[in-house]
Amino acid sequence: MELAAYLDQQSESKRLYDRALAVMPGGNSRHTIVMDPYPVYARSGHGCRVTDVEGEERIDFINNYTALIRGHSDPDVTAAVSKVIHAGTAFSLPTEYDIRLAELLVDRIPAAEQVRFCNSGSEAVLLAIRAARAYTGRSKIAKFEGCYHGIYDYAQASDSSRPGNWGELDSPQTTLETSMVPNLGKDVVTLPWNRPQICAQLIEDCADELAAVLIDPLPAALGLLSPAEGFLETLRELTRELGVVLIFDEVMSFRIDYRGAGHANGITPDLMSMGKI
C-alpha cells in the first residue's frame, strides 16, 4: 500500500478507526496494535499472508505474536474447529478435550505434573503468585526489573523503570504506575537481570517474607536477553534452599524449545505459566 493511500482520509482503515474511537478508548482494546495515525485493519489471512481492508496483501511476520504457529486459516485446524463447533463448544460441564490437552502438556513438559487452564497469561501469573503465597504463608514476591508479566498489579510493578526512578544496581527501586495502589511496592522486591550475587543478597535479605521469585527465562521486554551462564541455576538452588517458590513465566518464552524454556536451560521451576501454544 502506498503511503498516500494509507493516509487518505477516505480510506477504509481511517473509516474503521473513526468508528472504533467512538466505542473504545483510544480506538482499540489491544495496546500492541496502536499506530500513528491509525492501524491498518485486517480483513482475512491465509498461511503467512494477511489481506487488509484496502485489499493489499502482505507477509505476516508476527502471526498474532507467534500464537498462530501454523499460520492463518490452516486447513487442518479449520477442519478440526469446524467439526467441534457443530457439537457445541461452551458447556457448564467438563469435556474430554480438557483432559486430552492436559495429558499432552504433562507428557510434553518435565515441570508440569498437573495443569490448570486460565483465560489469559495475566490470569495464569496471578494464580501462580496466589498459589505460592498460599503454600508458603508469605506475601512478598521478587521479580526482575523491566520484565513484563501481564496486567496484574504485583506482576506489573517495575516493568517500565527509567533512569530517573530505577535506583541503584544493588538496590533497585520498585516503580509503580499511577494507577496502582501506592503501598503495593512494599510487597514487591525488584531484582537486576543477570546479576546473581546481587539477586542472591536481595532474596536472602527478605527470605522470611518472600513467597516467590518470578522469572521470564528469555525476557522479551529486555530485548530477549539470554540468562548468563549459571544465573538460572543460582536462582534455582537458592530458592529451593530458602523454601521460596520459583515461578517461570513462559507465556512468551515457552516456544524456544518443544518442552519449554525451563527445559532448554536445564531448570525445573516449581510453577510455570504458558500461553500462545
PDB file of C-alpha atoms in Angstrom:
ATOM      1  CA  MET A   1       0.000   0.000   0.000  1.00  0.00           C
ATOM      2  CA  GLU A   2       1.357   3.425  -0.893  1.00  0.00           C
ATOM      3  CA  LEU A   3       1.660   5.914   1.968  1.00  0.00           C
ATOM      4  CA  ALA A   4      -0.696   8.349   0.279  1.00  0.00           C
ATOM      5  CA  ALA A   5      -3.407   5.696   0.034  1.00  0.00           C
ATOM      6  CA  TYR A   6      -2.920   4.737   3.693  1.00  0.00           C
ATOM      7  CA  LEU A   7      -3.193   8.361   4.826  1.00  0.00           C
ATOM      8  CA  ASP A   8      -6.206   9.057   2.621  1.00  0.00           C
ATOM      9  CA  GLN A   9      -8.938  10.379   4.903  1.00  0.00           C
ATOM     10  CA  GLN A  10     -11.430   8.318   2.905  1.00  0.00           C
ATOM     11  CA  SER A  11      -9.531   5.043   3.341  1.00  0.00           C
ATOM     12  CA  GLU A  12     -11.322   2.071   4.855  1.00  0.00           C
ATOM     13  CA  SER A  13      -8.810   1.854   7.715  1.00  0.00           C
ATOM     14  CA  LYS A  14      -9.442   5.507   8.623  1.00  0.00           C
ATOM     15  CA  ARG A  15     -13.196   4.974   8.468  1.00  0.00           C
ATOM     16  CA  LEU A  16     -12.999   1.934  10.746  1.00  0.00           C
ATOM     17  CA  TYR A  17     -10.685   3.744  13.150  1.00  0.00           C
ATOM     18  CA  ASP A  18     -13.137   6.632  13.481  1.00  0.00           C
ATOM     19  CA  ARG A  19     -15.882   4.137  14.319  1.00  0.00           C
ATOM     20  CA  ALA A  20     -13.625   2.443  16.854  1.00  0.00           C
ATOM     21  CA  LEU A  21     -12.793   5.742  18.569  1.00  0.00           C
ATOM     22  CA  ALA A  22     -16.473   6.244  19.299  1.00  0.00           C
ATOM     23  CA  VAL A  23     -16.841   2.995  21.240  1.00  0.00           C
ATOM     24  CA  MET A  24     -13.348   2.020  22.512  1.00  0.00           C
ATOM     25  CA  PRO A  25     -10.812   4.095  24.490  1.00  0.00           C
ATOM     26  CA  GLY A  26      -8.071   5.030  22.051  1.00  0.00           C
ATOM     27  CA  GLY A  27      -9.922   3.137  19.341  1.00  0.00           C
ATOM     28  CA  ASN A  28      -8.650  -0.290  20.375  1.00  0.00           C
ATOM     29  CA  SER A  29      -8.569  -2.883  23.136  1.00  0.00           C
ATOM     30  CA  ARG A  30      -5.033  -4.122  22.476  1.00  0.00           C
ATOM     31  CA  HIS A  31      -2.159  -1.704  23.051  1.00  0.00           C
ATOM     32  CA  THR A  32       0.240  -3.627  20.792  1.00  0.00           C
ATOM     33  CA  ILE A  33      -1.715  -2.549  17.700  1.00  0.00           C
ATOM     34  CA  VAL A  34      -1.573   1.178  18.410  1.00  0.00           C
ATOM     35  CA  MET A  35      -0.149   3.027  15.397  1.00  0.00           C
ATOM     36  CA  ASP A  36       0.119   6.649  14.370  1.00  0.00           C
ATOM     37  CA  PRO A  37      -2.121   7.936  12.888  1.00  0.00           C
ATOM     38  CA  TYR A  38      -4.197   4.712  12.984  1.00  0.00           C
ATOM     39  CA  PRO A  39      -3.693   0.970  12.459  1.00  0.00           C
ATOM     40  CA  VAL A  40      -4.087  -0.946   9.226  1.00  0.00           C
ATOM     41  CA  TYR A  41      -7.172  -3.135   9.617  1.00  0.00           C
ATOM     42  CA  ALA A  42      -7.071  -6.778   8.550  1.00  0.00           C
ATOM     43  CA  ARG A  43      -9.801  -8.466   6.527  1.00  0.00           C
ATOM     44  CA  SER A  44      -8.503 -12.027   6.153  1.00  0.00           C
ATOM     45  CA  GLY A  45      -5.434 -14.203   6.462  1.00  0.00           C
ATOM     46  CA  HIS A  46      -4.167 -17.395   4.852  1.00  0.00           C
ATOM     47  CA  GLY A  47      -0.901 -19.041   5.754  1.00  0.00           C
ATOM     48  CA  CYS A  48       1.739 -16.371   6.288  1.00  0.00           C
ATOM     49  CA  ARG A  49      -0.161 -13.659   4.418  1.00  0.00           C
ATOM     50  CA  VAL A  50      -2.747 -11.139   5.560  1.00  0.00           C
ATOM     51  CA  THR A  51      -5.053  -9.072   3.366  1.00  0.00           C
ATOM     52  CA  ASP A  52      -6.094  -5.709   4.772  1.00  0.00           C
ATOM     53  CA  VAL A  53      -9.386  -3.889   4.285  1.00  0.00           C
ATOM     54  CA  GLU A  54      -7.929  -1.965   1.350  1.00  0.00           C
ATOM     55  CA  GLY A  55      -7.269  -5.258  -0.454  1.00  0.00           C
ATOM     56  CA  GLU A  56      -3.488  -5.103  -0.008  1.00  0.00           C
ATOM     57  CA  GLU A  57      -1.719  -8.393   0.752  1.00  0.00           C
ATOM     58  CA  ARG A  58       1.352  -8.525   2.956  1.00  0.00           C
ATOM     59  CA  ILE A  59       3.562 -11.123   4.652  1.00  0.00           C
ATOM     60  CA  ASP A  60       2.742 -11.557   8.347  1.00  0.00           C
ATOM     61  CA  PHE A  61       5.967 -11.978  10.308  1.00  0.00           C
ATOM     62  CA  ILE A  62       4.170 -11.895  13.687  1.00  0.00           C
ATOM     63  CA  ASN A  63       1.334 -14.449  13.287  1.00  0.00           C
ATOM     64  CA  ASN A  64      -0.592 -12.999  16.226  1.00  0.00           C
ATOM     65  CA  TYR A  65       2.576 -12.784  18.302  1.00  0.00           C
ATOM     66  CA  THR A  66       3.502 -16.400  17.487  1.00  0.00           C
ATOM     67  CA  ALA A  67       0.188 -17.806  18.738  1.00  0.00           C
ATOM     68  CA  LEU A  68      -0.607 -18.949  15.183  1.00  0.00           C
ATOM     69  CA  ILE A  69       2.413 -21.158  14.673  1.00  0.00           C
ATOM     70  CA  ARG A  70       0.714 -22.871  11.706  1.00  0.00           C
ATOM     71  CA  GLY A  71      -0.309 -19.601  10.115  1.00  0.00           C
ATOM     72  CA  HIS A  72      -3.738 -18.172   9.381  1.00  0.00           C
ATOM     73  CA  SER A  73      -6.682 -20.380   8.388  1.00  0.00           C
ATOM     74  CA  ASP A  74      -4.650 -23.587   8.435  1.00  0.00           C
ATOM     75  CA  PRO A  75      -6.832 -26.215   6.680  1.00  0.00           C
ATOM     76  CA  ASP A  76      -6.318 -28.912   9.330  1.00  0.00           C
ATOM     77  CA  VAL A  77      -7.019 -26.523  12.196  1.00  0.00           C
ATOM     78  CA  THR A  78     -10.034 -25.043  10.423  1.00  0.00           C
ATOM     79  CA  ALA A  79     -11.488 -28.503   9.764  1.00  0.00           C
ATOM     80  CA  ALA A  80     -10.987 -29.611  13.370  1.00  0.00           C
ATOM     81  CA  VAL A  81     -12.535 -26.436  14.787  1.00  0.00           C
ATOM     82  CA  SER A  82     -15.466 -26.665  12.380  1.00  0.00           C
ATOM     83  CA  LYS A  83     -16.132 -30.245  13.458  1.00  0.00           C
ATOM     84  CA  VAL A  84     -16.179 -29.305  17.136  1.00  0.00           C
ATOM     85  CA  ILE A  85     -18.372 -26.238  16.619  1.00  0.00           C
ATOM     86  CA  HIS A  86     -21.189 -28.417  15.317  1.00  0.00           C
ATOM     87  CA  ALA A  87     -21.068 -30.439  18.537  1.00  0.00           C
ATOM     88  CA  GLY A  88     -21.183 -27.392  20.815  1.00  0.00           C
ATOM     89  CA  THR A  89     -18.290 -25.509  22.389  1.00  0.00           C
ATOM     90  CA  ALA A  90     -19.365 -23.884  25.660  1.00  0.00           C
ATOM     91  CA  PHE A  91     -20.736 -26.076  28.424  1.00  0.00           C
ATOM     92  CA  SER A  92     -21.121 -25.695  32.174  1.00  0.00           C
ATOM     93  CA  LEU A  93     -19.679 -29.213  32.315  1.00  0.00           C
ATOM     94  CA  PRO A  94     -16.148 -30.519  31.750  1.00  0.00           C
ATOM     95  CA  THR A  95     -15.274 -32.243  28.483  1.00  0.00           C
ATOM     96  CA  GLU A  96     -12.757 -34.852  27.406  1.00  0.00           C
ATOM     97  CA  TYR A  97     -10.905 -32.154  25.444  1.00  0.00           C
ATOM     98  CA  ASP A  98      -9.751 -30.582  28.725  1.00  0.00           C
ATOM     99  CA  ILE A  99      -8.237 -33.873  29.820  1.00  0.00           C
ATOM    100  CA  ARG A 100      -6.639 -34.635  26.465  1.00  0.00           C
ATOM    101  CA  LEU A 101      -4.863 -31.277  26.320  1.00  0.00           C
ATOM    102  CA  ALA A 102      -3.738 -31.529  29.947  1.00  0.00           C
ATOM    103  CA  GLU A 103      -2.382 -35.033  29.301  1.00  0.00           C
ATOM    104  CA  LEU A 104      -0.499 -33.789  26.245  1.00  0.00           C
ATOM    105  CA  LEU A 105       1.098 -30.940  28.217  1.00  0.00           C
ATOM    106  CA  VAL A 106       2.039 -33.122  31.193  1.00  0.00           C
ATOM    107  CA  ASP A 107       3.631 -35.632  28.840  1.00  0.00           C
ATOM    108  CA  ARG A 108       5.467 -32.900  26.965  1.00  0.00           C
ATOM    109  CA  ILE A 109       6.749 -30.680  29.789  1.00  0.00           C
ATOM    110  CA  PRO A 110       9.016 -32.069  32.544  1.00  0.00           C
ATOM    111  CA  ALA A 111       7.954 -29.366  35.028  1.00  0.00           C
ATOM    112  CA  ALA A 112       4.223 -29.994  34.535  1.00  0.00           C
ATOM    113  CA  GLU A 113       2.797 -32.558  36.941  1.00  0.00           C
ATOM    114  CA  GLN A 114      -0.693 -31.058  36.669  1.00  0.00           C
ATOM    115  CA  VAL A 115      -2.283 -28.283  34.592  1.00  0.00           C
ATOM    116  CA  ARG A 116      -4.811 -25.568  35.400  1.00  0.00           C
ATOM    117  CA  PHE A 117      -6.389 -23.765  32.422  1.00  0.00           C
ATOM    118  CA  CYS A 118      -6.915 -19.987  32.607  1.00  0.00           C
ATOM    119  CA  ASN A 119      -8.323 -17.253  30.400  1.00  0.00           C
ATOM    120  CA  SER A 120      -5.082 -15.339  29.858  1.00  0.00           C
ATOM    121  CA  GLY A 121      -1.392 -15.209  30.634  1.00  0.00           C
ATOM    122  CA  SER A 122      -2.047 -12.448  33.173  1.00  0.00           C
ATOM    123  CA  GLU A 123      -4.516 -14.687  34.993  1.00  0.00           C
ATOM    124  CA  ALA A 124      -2.082 -17.613  34.957  1.00  0.00           C
ATOM    125  CA  VAL A 125       0.648 -15.485  36.560  1.00  0.00           C
ATOM    126  CA  LEU A 126      -1.830 -14.096  39.103  1.00  0.00           C
ATOM    127  CA  LEU A 127      -2.916 -17.589  40.144  1.00  0.00           C
ATOM    128  CA  ALA A 128       0.688 -18.820  40.310  1.00  0.00           C
ATOM    129  CA  ILE A 129       1.534 -15.976  42.696  1.00  0.00           C
ATOM    130  CA  ARG A 130      -1.517 -16.742  44.819  1.00  0.00           C
ATOM    131  CA  ALA A 131      -0.616 -20.419  44.936  1.00  0.00           C
ATOM    132  CA  ALA A 132       2.907 -19.523  46.063  1.00  0.00           C
ATOM    133  CA  ARG A 133       1.554 -17.284  48.810  1.00  0.00           C
ATOM    134  CA  ALA A 134      -0.873 -19.942  49.988  1.00  0.00           C
ATOM    135  CA  TYR A 135       1.851 -22.614  50.005  1.00  0.00           C
ATOM    136  CA  THR A 136       4.497 -20.561  51.816  1.00  0.00           C
ATOM    137  CA  GLY A 137       2.324 -18.379  54.035  1.00  0.00           C
ATOM    138  CA  ARG A 138       4.395 -15.390  52.897  1.00  0.00           C
ATOM    139  CA  SER A 139       3.299 -12.298  50.978  1.00  0.00           C
ATOM    140  CA  LYS A 140       6.230 -10.799  49.070  1.00  0.00           C
ATOM    141  CA  ILE A 141       7.263 -11.635  45.521  1.00  0.00           C
ATOM    142  CA  ALA A 142      10.507 -10.875  43.700  1.00  0.00           C
ATOM    143  CA  LYS A 143      10.606 -10.068  40.004  1.00  0.00           C
ATOM    144  CA  PHE A 144      13.098  -8.659  37.552  1.00  0.00           C
ATOM    145  CA  GLU A 145      13.364  -5.019  36.604  1.00  0.00           C
ATOM    146  CA  GLY A 146      11.833  -4.240  33.222  1.00  0.00           C
ATOM    147  CA  CYS A 147      10.165  -7.633  32.743  1.00  0.00           C
ATOM    148  CA  TYR A 148       6.537  -7.891  31.657  1.00  0.00           C
ATOM    149  CA  HIS A 149       4.253 -10.476  33.255  1.00  0.00           C
ATOM    150  CA  GLY A 150       0.781  -9.253  32.350  1.00  0.00           C
ATOM    151  CA  ILE A 151      -1.506  -6.654  33.901  1.00  0.00           C
ATOM    152  CA  TYR A 152      -1.775  -7.960  37.479  1.00  0.00           C
ATOM    153  CA  ASP A 153      -0.510  -5.129  39.702  1.00  0.00           C
ATOM    154  CA  TYR A 154       2.095  -7.126  41.643  1.00  0.00           C
ATOM    155  CA  ALA A 155       3.477  -8.647  38.454  1.00  0.00           C
ATOM    156  CA  GLN A 156       3.432  -5.335  36.586  1.00  0.00           C
ATOM    157  CA  ALA A 157       5.444  -3.386  39.157  1.00  0.00           C
ATOM    158  CA  SER A 158       8.803  -2.173  37.799  1.00  0.00           C
ATOM    159  CA  ASP A 159       8.027  -3.265  34.243  1.00  0.00           C
ATOM    160  CA  SER A 160       8.716   0.233  32.894  1.00  0.00           C
ATOM    161  CA  SER A 161      11.566   1.523  35.041  1.00  0.00           C
ATOM    162  CA  ARG A 162      13.519   4.533  33.772  1.00  0.00           C
ATOM    163  CA  PRO A 163      16.898   6.075  34.654  1.00  0.00           C
ATOM    164  CA  GLY A 164      15.177   8.650  36.841  1.00  0.00           C
ATOM    165  CA  ASN A 165      13.466   6.117  39.091  1.00  0.00           C
ATOM    166  CA  TRP A 166      15.192   2.758  38.869  1.00  0.00           C
ATOM    167  CA  GLY A 167      17.507   3.277  41.832  1.00  0.00           C
ATOM    168  CA  GLU A 168      20.936   1.730  42.355  1.00  0.00           C
ATOM    169  CA  LEU A 169      22.146  -1.521  40.807  1.00  0.00           C
ATOM    170  CA  ASP A 170      22.472  -3.274  44.173  1.00  0.00           C
ATOM    171  CA  SER A 171      19.122  -1.954  45.426  1.00  0.00           C
ATOM    172  CA  PRO A 172      16.724  -1.401  42.500  1.00  0.00           C
ATOM    173  CA  GLN A 173      13.696   0.696  43.306  1.00  0.00           C
ATOM    174  CA  THR A 174      10.258  -0.852  42.812  1.00  0.00           C
ATOM    175  CA  THR A 175       8.460   1.528  40.467  1.00  0.00           C
ATOM    176  CA  LEU A 176       4.693   1.768  40.116  1.00  0.00           C
ATOM    177  CA  GLU A 177       2.324   3.282  37.582  1.00  0.00           C
ATOM    178  CA  THR A 178      -0.020   5.985  38.871  1.00  0.00           C
ATOM    179  CA  SER A 179      -2.980   3.610  38.519  1.00  0.00           C
ATOM    180  CA  MET A 180      -1.511   1.137  41.042  1.00  0.00           C
ATOM    181  CA  VAL A 181      -2.052   1.009  44.808  1.00  0.00           C
ATOM    182  CA  PRO A 182       0.698   3.241  46.290  1.00  0.00           C
ATOM    183  CA  ASN A 183       1.849   0.862  49.052  1.00  0.00           C
ATOM    184  CA  LEU A 184       1.975  -2.150  46.730  1.00  0.00           C
ATOM    185  CA  GLY A 185       5.724  -1.696  46.373  1.00  0.00           C
ATOM    186  CA  LYS A 186       6.420  -2.964  49.880  1.00  0.00           C
ATOM    187  CA  ASP A 187       5.429  -6.469  48.772  1.00  0.00           C
ATOM    188  CA  VAL A 188       7.475  -6.486  45.546  1.00  0.00           C
ATOM    189  CA  VAL A 189      11.249  -6.921  45.537  1.00  0.00           C
ATOM    190  CA  THR A 190      12.879  -5.769  42.301  1.00  0.00           C
ATOM    191  CA  LEU A 191      15.893  -7.738  41.063  1.00  0.00           C
ATOM    192  CA  PRO A 192      18.511  -6.852  38.402  1.00  0.00           C
ATOM    193  CA  TRP A 193      18.768  -9.287  35.477  1.00  0.00           C
ATOM    194  CA  ASN A 194      21.946 -11.356  35.127  1.00  0.00           C
ATOM    195  CA  ARG A 195      23.418 -10.177  38.446  1.00  0.00           C
ATOM    196  CA  PRO A 196      23.481 -13.399  40.503  1.00  0.00           C
ATOM    197  CA  GLN A 197      25.341 -12.080  43.552  1.00  0.00           C
ATOM    198  CA  ILE A 198      23.134  -9.012  43.929  1.00  0.00           C
ATOM    199  CA  CYS A 199      19.992 -11.107  43.377  1.00  0.00           C
ATOM    200  CA  ALA A 200      21.100 -13.640  45.971  1.00  0.00           C
ATOM    201  CA  GLN A 201      21.660 -10.918  48.560  1.00  0.00           C
ATOM    202  CA  LEU A 202      18.306  -9.231  47.887  1.00  0.00           C
ATOM    203  CA  ILE A 203      16.478 -12.572  48.087  1.00  0.00           C
ATOM    204  CA  GLU A 204      18.246 -13.662  51.273  1.00  0.00           C
ATOM    205  CA  ASP A 205      17.502 -10.317  52.934  1.00  0.00           C
ATOM    206  CA  CYS A 206      13.736 -10.897  52.683  1.00  0.00           C
ATOM    207  CA  ALA A 207      13.580 -14.698  52.565  1.00  0.00           C
ATOM    208  CA  ASP A 208      11.344 -14.964  55.639  1.00  0.00           C
ATOM    209  CA  GLU A 209       8.675 -12.887  53.864  1.00  0.00           C
ATOM    210  CA  LEU A 210       9.270 -13.999  50.277  1.00  0.00           C
ATOM    211  CA  ALA A 211       6.717 -16.302  48.651  1.00  0.00           C
ATOM    212  CA  ALA A 212       8.062 -16.473  45.102  1.00  0.00           C
ATOM    213  CA  VAL A 213      10.632 -15.386  42.563  1.00  0.00           C
ATOM    214  CA  LEU A 214       9.010 -14.675  39.183  1.00  0.00           C
ATOM    215  CA  ILE A 215      11.141 -15.086  36.051  1.00  0.00           C
ATOM    216  CA  ASP A 216      10.731 -14.909  32.295  1.00  0.00           C
ATOM    217  CA  PRO A 217      13.646 -17.150  31.197  1.00  0.00           C
ATOM    218  CA  LEU A 218      14.033 -15.181  27.948  1.00  0.00           C
ATOM    219  CA  PRO A 219      12.556 -11.762  28.736  1.00  0.00           C
ATOM    220  CA  ALA A 220      11.101 -10.145  25.636  1.00  0.00           C
ATOM    221  CA  ALA A 221      10.794  -6.781  27.369  1.00  0.00           C
ATOM    222  CA  LEU A 222      14.563  -6.830  27.934  1.00  0.00           C
ATOM    223  CA  GLY A 223      15.294  -7.415  24.272  1.00  0.00           C
ATOM    224  CA  LEU A 224      15.322 -11.223  24.573  1.00  0.00           C
ATOM    225  CA  LEU A 225      18.443 -11.003  26.726  1.00  0.00           C
ATOM    226  CA  SER A 226      19.533 -14.569  27.454  1.00  0.00           C
ATOM    227  CA  PRO A 227      20.347 -15.547  31.045  1.00  0.00           C
ATOM    228  CA  ALA A 228      24.068 -15.558  31.765  1.00  0.00           C
ATOM    229  CA  GLU A 229      25.724 -18.922  32.305  1.00  0.00           C
ATOM    230  CA  GLY A 230      24.812 -20.219  35.747  1.00  0.00           C
ATOM    231  CA  PHE A 231      22.329 -17.417  36.501  1.00  0.00           C
ATOM    232  CA  LEU A 232      19.162 -19.517  36.500  1.00  0.00           C
ATOM    233  CA  GLU A 233      20.961 -22.368  38.268  1.00  0.00           C
ATOM    234  CA  THR A 234      21.911 -19.992  41.086  1.00  0.00           C
ATOM    235  CA  LEU A 235      18.317 -18.834  41.475  1.00  0.00           C
ATOM    236  CA  ARG A 236      17.016 -22.401  41.410  1.00  0.00           C
ATOM    237  CA  GLU A 237      19.417 -23.566  44.110  1.00  0.00           C
ATOM    238  CA  LEU A 238      18.813 -20.519  46.289  1.00  0.00           C
ATOM    239  CA  THR A 239      15.016 -20.615  46.128  1.00  0.00           C
ATOM    240  CA  ARG A 240      14.994 -24.327  46.887  1.00  0.00           C
ATOM    241  CA  GLU A 241      17.272 -23.786  49.879  1.00  0.00           C
ATOM    242  CA  LEU A 242      15.128 -20.944  51.250  1.00  0.00           C
ATOM    243  CA  GLY A 243      11.749 -22.561  50.568  1.00  0.00           C
ATOM    244  CA  VAL A 244      10.797 -19.866  48.050  1.00  0.00           C
ATOM    245  CA  VAL A 245       8.615 -20.873  45.087  1.00  0.00           C
ATOM    246  CA  LEU A 246      10.320 -20.428  41.708  1.00  0.00           C
ATOM    247  CA  ILE A 247       7.830 -19.382  39.002  1.00  0.00           C
ATOM    248  CA  PHE A 248       8.735 -19.389  35.317  1.00  0.00           C
ATOM    249  CA  ASP A 249       6.501 -17.161  33.207  1.00  0.00           C
ATOM    250  CA  GLU A 250       6.759 -18.839  29.805  1.00  0.00           C
ATOM    251  CA  VAL A 251       3.717 -17.278  28.166  1.00  0.00           C
ATOM    252  CA  MET A 252       6.110 -15.961  25.522  1.00  0.00           C
ATOM    253  CA  SER A 253       9.348 -17.890  26.026  1.00  0.00           C
ATOM    254  CA  PHE A 254       7.876 -21.420  26.055  1.00  0.00           C
ATOM    255  CA  ARG A 255       8.213 -21.691  22.283  1.00  0.00           C
ATOM    256  CA  ILE A 256      12.026 -21.641  22.253  1.00  0.00           C
ATOM    257  CA  ASP A 257      12.008 -25.385  22.971  1.00  0.00           C
ATOM    258  CA  TYR A 258       9.457 -28.150  22.434  1.00  0.00           C
ATOM    259  CA  ARG A 259       9.417 -28.724  26.197  1.00  0.00           C
ATOM    260  CA  GLY A 260       9.750 -25.092  27.199  1.00  0.00           C
ATOM    261  CA  ALA A 261      12.408 -22.568  28.165  1.00  0.00           C
ATOM    262  CA  GLY A 262      12.992 -24.256  31.505  1.00  0.00           C
ATOM    263  CA  HIS A 263      13.899 -27.486  29.758  1.00  0.00           C
ATOM    264  CA  ALA A 264      16.115 -25.606  27.293  1.00  0.00           C
ATOM    265  CA  ASN A 265      18.053 -24.172  30.241  1.00  0.00           C
ATOM    266  CA  GLY A 266      18.093 -27.388  32.256  1.00  0.00           C
ATOM    267  CA  ILE A 267      15.970 -25.880  35.045  1.00  0.00           C
ATOM    268  CA  THR A 268      12.751 -27.241  36.551  1.00  0.00           C
ATOM    269  CA  PRO A 269      10.674 -24.487  38.203  1.00  0.00           C
ATOM    270  CA  ASP A 270       8.043 -25.122  40.864  1.00  0.00           C
ATOM    271  CA  LEU A 271       5.297 -23.417  38.855  1.00  0.00           C
ATOM    272  CA  MET A 272       5.106 -22.149  35.306  1.00  0.00           C
ATOM    273  CA  SER A 273       2.656 -20.196  33.189  1.00  0.00           C
ATOM    274  CA  MET A 274       2.197 -20.875  29.491  1.00  0.00           C
ATOM    275  CA  GLY A 275       0.215 -19.362  26.660  1.00  0.00           C
ATOM    276  CA  LYS A 276       0.059 -18.816  22.919  1.00  0.00           C
ATOM    277  CA  ILE A 277       0.795 -22.504  22.313  1.00  0.00           C
TER     278      ILE A 277
END
